[in-house]
mmCIF file of C-alpha atoms in Angstrom:
data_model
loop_
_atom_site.group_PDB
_atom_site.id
_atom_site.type_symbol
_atom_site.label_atom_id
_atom_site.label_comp_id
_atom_site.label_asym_id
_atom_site.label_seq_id
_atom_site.Cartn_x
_atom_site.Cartn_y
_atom_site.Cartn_z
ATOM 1 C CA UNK Y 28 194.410 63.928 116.216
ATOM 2 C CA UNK Y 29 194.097 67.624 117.242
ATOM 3 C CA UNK Y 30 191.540 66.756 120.233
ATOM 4 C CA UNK Y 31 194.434 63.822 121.734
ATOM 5 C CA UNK Y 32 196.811 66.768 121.070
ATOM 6 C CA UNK Y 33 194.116 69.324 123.227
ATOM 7 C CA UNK Y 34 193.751 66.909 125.986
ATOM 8 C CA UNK Y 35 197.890 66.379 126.190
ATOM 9 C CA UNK Y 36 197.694 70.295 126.981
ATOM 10 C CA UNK Y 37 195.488 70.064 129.687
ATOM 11 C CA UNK Y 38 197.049 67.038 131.274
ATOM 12 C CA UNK Y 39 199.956 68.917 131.562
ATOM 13 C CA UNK Y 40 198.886 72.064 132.847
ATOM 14 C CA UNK Y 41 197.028 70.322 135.694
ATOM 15 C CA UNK Y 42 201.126 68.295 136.793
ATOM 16 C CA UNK Y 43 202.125 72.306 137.178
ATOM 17 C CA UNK Y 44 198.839 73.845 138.421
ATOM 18 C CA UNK Y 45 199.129 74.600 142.353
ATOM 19 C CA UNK Y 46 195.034 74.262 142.706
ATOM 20 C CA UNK Y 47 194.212 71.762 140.776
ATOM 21 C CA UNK Y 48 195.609 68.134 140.344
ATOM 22 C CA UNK Y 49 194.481 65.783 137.972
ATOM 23 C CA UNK Y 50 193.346 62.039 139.470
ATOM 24 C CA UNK Y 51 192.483 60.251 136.171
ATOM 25 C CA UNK Y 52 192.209 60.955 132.538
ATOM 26 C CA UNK Y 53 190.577 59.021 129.143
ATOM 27 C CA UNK Y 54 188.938 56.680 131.820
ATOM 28 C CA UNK Y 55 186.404 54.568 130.126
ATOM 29 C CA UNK Y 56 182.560 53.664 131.915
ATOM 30 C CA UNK Y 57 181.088 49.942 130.696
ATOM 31 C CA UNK Y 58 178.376 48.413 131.506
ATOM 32 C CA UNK Y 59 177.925 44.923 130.821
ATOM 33 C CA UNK Y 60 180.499 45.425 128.548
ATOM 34 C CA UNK Y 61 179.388 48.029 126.183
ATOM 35 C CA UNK Y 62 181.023 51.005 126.750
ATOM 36 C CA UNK Y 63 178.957 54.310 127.643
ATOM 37 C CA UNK Y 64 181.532 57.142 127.428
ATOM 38 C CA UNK Y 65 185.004 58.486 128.737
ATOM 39 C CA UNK Y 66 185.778 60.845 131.497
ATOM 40 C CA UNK Y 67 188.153 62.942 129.974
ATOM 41 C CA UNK Y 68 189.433 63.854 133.049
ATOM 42 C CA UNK Y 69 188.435 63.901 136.751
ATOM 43 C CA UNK Y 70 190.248 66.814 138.605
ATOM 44 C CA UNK Y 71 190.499 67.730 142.590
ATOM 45 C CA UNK Y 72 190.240 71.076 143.298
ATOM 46 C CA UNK Y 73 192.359 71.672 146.111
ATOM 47 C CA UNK Y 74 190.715 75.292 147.637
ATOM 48 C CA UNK Y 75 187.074 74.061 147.145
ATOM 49 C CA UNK Y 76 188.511 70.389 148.636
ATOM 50 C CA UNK Y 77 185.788 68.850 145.663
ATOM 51 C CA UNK Y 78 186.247 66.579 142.801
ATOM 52 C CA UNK Y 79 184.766 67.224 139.180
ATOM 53 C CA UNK Y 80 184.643 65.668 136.174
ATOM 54 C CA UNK Y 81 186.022 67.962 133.033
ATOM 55 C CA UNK Y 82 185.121 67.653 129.268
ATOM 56 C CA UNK Y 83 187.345 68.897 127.076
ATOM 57 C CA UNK Y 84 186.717 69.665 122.945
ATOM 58 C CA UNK Y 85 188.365 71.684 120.708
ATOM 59 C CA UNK Y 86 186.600 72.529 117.686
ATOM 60 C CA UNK Y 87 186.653 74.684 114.117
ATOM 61 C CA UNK Y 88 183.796 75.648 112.527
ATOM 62 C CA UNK Y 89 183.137 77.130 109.313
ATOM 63 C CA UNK Y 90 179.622 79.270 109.289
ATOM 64 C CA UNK Y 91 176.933 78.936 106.474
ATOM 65 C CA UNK Y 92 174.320 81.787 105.866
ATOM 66 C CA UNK Y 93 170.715 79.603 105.614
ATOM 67 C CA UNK Y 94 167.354 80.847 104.922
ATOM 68 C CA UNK Y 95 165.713 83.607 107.616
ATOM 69 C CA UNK Y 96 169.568 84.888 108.234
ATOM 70 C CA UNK Y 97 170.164 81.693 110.707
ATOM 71 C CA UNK Y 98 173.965 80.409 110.360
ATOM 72 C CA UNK Y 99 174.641 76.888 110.381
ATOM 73 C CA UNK Y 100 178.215 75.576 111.605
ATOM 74 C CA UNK Y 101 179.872 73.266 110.153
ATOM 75 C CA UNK Y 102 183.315 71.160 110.422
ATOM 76 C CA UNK Y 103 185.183 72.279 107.574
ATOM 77 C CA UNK Y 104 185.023 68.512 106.214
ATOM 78 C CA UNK Y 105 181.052 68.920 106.828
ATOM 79 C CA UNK Y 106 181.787 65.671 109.441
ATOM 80 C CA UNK Y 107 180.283 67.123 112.283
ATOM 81 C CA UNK Y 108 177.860 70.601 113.350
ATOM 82 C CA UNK Y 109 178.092 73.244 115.894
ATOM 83 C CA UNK Y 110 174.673 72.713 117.143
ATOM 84 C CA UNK Y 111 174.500 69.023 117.469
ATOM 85 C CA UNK Y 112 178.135 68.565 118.658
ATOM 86 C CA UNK Y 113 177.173 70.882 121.504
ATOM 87 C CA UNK Y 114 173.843 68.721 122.216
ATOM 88 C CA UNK Y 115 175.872 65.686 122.353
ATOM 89 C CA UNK Y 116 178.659 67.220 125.038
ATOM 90 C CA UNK Y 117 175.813 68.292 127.289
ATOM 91 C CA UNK Y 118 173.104 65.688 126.913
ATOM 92 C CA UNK Y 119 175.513 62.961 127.077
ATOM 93 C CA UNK Y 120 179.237 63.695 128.170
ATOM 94 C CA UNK Y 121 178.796 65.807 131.032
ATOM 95 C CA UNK Y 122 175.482 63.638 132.316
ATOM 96 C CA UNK Y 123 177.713 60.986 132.070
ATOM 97 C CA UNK Y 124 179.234 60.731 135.931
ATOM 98 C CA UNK Y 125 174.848 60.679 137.094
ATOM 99 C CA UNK Y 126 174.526 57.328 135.340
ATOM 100 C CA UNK Y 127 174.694 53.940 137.611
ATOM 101 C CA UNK Y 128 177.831 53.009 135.850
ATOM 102 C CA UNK Y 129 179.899 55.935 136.369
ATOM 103 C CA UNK Y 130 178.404 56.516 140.253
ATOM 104 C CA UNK Y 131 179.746 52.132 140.878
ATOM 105 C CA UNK Y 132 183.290 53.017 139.137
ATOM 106 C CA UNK Y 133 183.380 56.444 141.033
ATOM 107 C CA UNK Y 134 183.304 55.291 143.944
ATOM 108 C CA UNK Y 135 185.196 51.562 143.761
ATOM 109 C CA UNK Y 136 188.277 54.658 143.139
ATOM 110 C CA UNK Y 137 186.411 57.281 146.342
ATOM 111 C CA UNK Y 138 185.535 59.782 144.102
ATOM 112 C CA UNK Y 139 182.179 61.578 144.552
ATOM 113 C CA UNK Y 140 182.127 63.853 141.574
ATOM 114 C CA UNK Y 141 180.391 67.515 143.256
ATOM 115 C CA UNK Y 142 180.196 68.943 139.144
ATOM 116 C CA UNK Y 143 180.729 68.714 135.705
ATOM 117 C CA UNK Y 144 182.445 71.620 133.673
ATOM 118 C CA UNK Y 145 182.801 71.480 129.826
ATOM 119 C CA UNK Y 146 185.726 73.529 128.819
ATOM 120 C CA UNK Y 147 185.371 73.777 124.618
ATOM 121 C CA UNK Y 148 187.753 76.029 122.942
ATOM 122 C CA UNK Y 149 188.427 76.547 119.174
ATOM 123 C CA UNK Y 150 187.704 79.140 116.321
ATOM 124 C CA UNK Y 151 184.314 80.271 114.492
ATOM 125 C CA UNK Y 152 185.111 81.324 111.214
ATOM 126 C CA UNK Y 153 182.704 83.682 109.406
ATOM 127 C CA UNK Y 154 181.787 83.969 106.041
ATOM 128 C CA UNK Y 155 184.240 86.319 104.106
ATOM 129 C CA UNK Y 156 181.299 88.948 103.285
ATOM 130 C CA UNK Y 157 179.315 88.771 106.602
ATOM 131 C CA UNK Y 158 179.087 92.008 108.728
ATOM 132 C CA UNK Y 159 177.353 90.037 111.862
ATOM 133 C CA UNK Y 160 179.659 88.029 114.254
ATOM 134 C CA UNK Y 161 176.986 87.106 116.190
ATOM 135 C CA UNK Y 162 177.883 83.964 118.047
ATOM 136 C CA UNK Y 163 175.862 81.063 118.193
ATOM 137 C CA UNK Y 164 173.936 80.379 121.504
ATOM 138 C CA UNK Y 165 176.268 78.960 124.620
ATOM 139 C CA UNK Y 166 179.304 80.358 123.180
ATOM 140 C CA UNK Y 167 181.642 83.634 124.388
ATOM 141 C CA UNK Y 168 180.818 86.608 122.286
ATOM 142 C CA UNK Y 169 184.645 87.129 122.691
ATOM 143 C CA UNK Y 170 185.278 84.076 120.825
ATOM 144 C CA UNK Y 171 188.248 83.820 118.623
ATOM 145 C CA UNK Y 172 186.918 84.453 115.179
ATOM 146 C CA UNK Y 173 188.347 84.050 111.423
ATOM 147 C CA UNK Y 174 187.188 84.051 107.684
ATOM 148 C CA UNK Y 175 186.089 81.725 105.352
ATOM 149 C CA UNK Y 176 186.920 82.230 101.203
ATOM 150 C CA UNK Y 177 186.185 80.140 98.393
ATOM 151 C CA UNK Y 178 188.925 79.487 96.367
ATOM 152 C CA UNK Y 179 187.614 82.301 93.612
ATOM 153 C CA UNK Y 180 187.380 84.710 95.721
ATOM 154 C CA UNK Y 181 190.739 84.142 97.352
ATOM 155 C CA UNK Y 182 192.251 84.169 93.768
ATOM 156 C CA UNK Y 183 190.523 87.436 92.794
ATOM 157 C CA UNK Y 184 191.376 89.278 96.123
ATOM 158 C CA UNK Y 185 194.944 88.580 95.831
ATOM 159 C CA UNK Y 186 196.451 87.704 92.391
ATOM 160 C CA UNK Y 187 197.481 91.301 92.194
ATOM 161 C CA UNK Y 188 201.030 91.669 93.321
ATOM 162 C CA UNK Y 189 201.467 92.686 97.033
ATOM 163 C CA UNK Y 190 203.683 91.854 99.538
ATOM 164 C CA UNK Y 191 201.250 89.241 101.389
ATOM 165 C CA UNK Y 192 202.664 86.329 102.597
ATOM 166 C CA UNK Y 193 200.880 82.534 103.186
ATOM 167 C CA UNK Y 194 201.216 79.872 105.899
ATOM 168 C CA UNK Y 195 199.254 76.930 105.187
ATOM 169 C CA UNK Y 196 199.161 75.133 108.457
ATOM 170 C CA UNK Y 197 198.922 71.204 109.048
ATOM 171 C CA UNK Y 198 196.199 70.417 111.523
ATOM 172 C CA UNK Y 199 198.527 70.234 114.642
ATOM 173 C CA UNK Y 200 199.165 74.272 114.471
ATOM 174 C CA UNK Y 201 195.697 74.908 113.884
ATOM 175 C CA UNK Y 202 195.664 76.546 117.702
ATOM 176 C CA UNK Y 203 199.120 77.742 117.360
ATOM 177 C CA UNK Y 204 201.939 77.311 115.419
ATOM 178 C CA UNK Y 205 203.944 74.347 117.718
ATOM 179 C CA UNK Y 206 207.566 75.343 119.109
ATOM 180 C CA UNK Y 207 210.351 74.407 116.057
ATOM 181 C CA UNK Y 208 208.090 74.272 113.295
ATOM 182 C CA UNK Y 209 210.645 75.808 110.433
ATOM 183 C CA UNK Y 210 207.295 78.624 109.645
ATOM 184 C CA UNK Y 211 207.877 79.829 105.851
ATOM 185 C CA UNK Y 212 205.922 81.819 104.347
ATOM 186 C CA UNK Y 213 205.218 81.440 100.811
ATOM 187 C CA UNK Y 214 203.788 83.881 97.899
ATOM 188 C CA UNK Y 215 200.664 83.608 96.641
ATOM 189 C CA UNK Y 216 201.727 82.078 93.349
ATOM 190 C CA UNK Y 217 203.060 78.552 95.124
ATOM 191 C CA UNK Y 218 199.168 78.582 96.380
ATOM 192 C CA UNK Y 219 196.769 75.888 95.204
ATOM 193 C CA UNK Y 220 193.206 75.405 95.095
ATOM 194 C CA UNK Y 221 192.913 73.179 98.419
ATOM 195 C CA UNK Y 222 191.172 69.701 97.825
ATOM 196 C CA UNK Y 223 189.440 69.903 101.300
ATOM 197 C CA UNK Y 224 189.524 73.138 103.407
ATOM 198 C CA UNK Y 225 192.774 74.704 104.386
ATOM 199 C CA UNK Y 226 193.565 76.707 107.099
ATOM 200 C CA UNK Y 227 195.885 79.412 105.834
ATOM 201 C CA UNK Y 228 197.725 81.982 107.749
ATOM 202 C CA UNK Y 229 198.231 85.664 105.876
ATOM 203 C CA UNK Y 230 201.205 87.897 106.681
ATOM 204 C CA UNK Y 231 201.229 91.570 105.441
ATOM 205 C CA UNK Y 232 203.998 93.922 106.591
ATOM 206 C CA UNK Y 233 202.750 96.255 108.916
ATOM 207 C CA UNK Y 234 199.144 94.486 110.115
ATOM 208 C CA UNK Y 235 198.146 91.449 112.468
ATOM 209 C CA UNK Y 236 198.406 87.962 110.957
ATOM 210 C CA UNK Y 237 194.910 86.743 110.277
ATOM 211 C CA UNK Y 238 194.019 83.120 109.980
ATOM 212 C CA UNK Y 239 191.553 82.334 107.266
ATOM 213 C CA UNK Y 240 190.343 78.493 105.942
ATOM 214 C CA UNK Y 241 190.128 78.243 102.383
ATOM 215 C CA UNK Y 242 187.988 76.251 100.535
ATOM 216 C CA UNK Y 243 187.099 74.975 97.297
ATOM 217 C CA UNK Y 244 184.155 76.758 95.111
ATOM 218 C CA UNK Y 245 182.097 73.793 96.082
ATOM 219 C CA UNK Y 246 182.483 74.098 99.402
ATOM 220 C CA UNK Y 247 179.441 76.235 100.112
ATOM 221 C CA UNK Y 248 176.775 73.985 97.772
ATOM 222 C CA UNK Y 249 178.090 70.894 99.776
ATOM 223 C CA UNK Y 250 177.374 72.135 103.036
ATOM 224 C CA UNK Y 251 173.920 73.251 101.910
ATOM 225 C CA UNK Y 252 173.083 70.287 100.408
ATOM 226 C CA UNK Y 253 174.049 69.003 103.802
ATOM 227 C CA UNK Y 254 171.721 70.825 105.893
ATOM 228 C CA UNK Y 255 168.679 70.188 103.555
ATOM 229 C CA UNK Y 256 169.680 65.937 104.158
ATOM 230 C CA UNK Y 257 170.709 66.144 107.804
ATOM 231 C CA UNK Y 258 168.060 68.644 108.994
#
């Protein structure tokens, strides 16, 4: 899982950080045996002398033009949304260390949590014909952004013979390519139509790499059909 894969990063930064040092991580809160959450990761700040509790996400989102020119975010499997992913981090991860529960395990360990940060990093990717990158609200408006293409469009853009070059990446380089991964580029004619969204990295002598996710020419009635049931 990519977000396992996020939260090994962070772990590791914080053994090598000189102001911060990490005191737990993945620590579950029960309560008469149901379980409410998980602290991702509870983290002393050495030059503020405070502890905090830190959620951590890592998300991709693919965004849909709706009626009256809102976008709507989606996962590119349509599993989860922008909007209501970010609802559920704030209303319920980071309130998470105020509830009875968390306050009784907090402090059986003599940690009073000062704050709660949410640190959620990822890619928005924007429909291939869009001229707004508008973000959506909360997020950096120097977020890392990409494209979206339906397959037909993909296949009418670059059929032609050129000298691009494809990447399709497995889910664990969707960041960033990981150290020793044998990266080969292949031509457009070994390309597929992808069965669920791919992300695809394109190489053309001379310009920036630019990381797309391709998807099938369904894609875009699926997710609409998804917002008019899941409103």
């Amino acid at each position: 899982r990519l977000g396992v894969y996020f939260e090994k990063l962070w772990q590791f930064f914080l053994t090598i950080s000189p102001r911060f040092n990490c005191l737990g991580h993945n620590i579950p809160i029960r309560e008469q045996g149901r379980t409410l959450g998980e602290f991702d990761l509870i983290v002393h700040d050495k030059e503020s002398d405070e502890i905090e509790h830190w959620e951590l996400a890592v998300k991709f989102y693919l965004g849909l033009d709706c009626i009256q020119g809102q976008r709507t975010w989606f996962g590119p499997n349509l599993h989860d949304r922008l909007d209501k992913k970010h609802h559920h981090l704030i209303q319920h991860q980071l309130a998470l260390s105020k509830t009875p529960a968390a306050k009784t395990a907090c402090q059986d360990k003599g940690w009073a949590i000062k704050d709660s940060r949410l640190i959620s990093k990822g890619r928005l990717f924007y429909p291939r014909a869009t001229t707004s990158q508008v973000p959506a609200t909360n997020l950096a408006r120097n977020h890392l952004v990409g494209q979206w293409w339906t397959w037909s469009d993909f296949v009418a853009y670059f059929q032609a013979p050129s000298k691009a070059r494809f990447l399709p990446l497995d889910k664990q380089d969707w960041m960033a390519i990981r150290p020793g991964r044998n990266v080969d580029f292949i031509p457009f004619t070994q390309l597929r139509e992808p069965e669920k969204p791919q992300q695809l990295l394109i190489s053309v002598p001379g310009k920036r790499d630019n990381v797309i996710f391709l998807v099938a020419d369904d894609w875009p009635a699926k997710a609409s059909a998804h917002i008019q049931n899941n409103k």
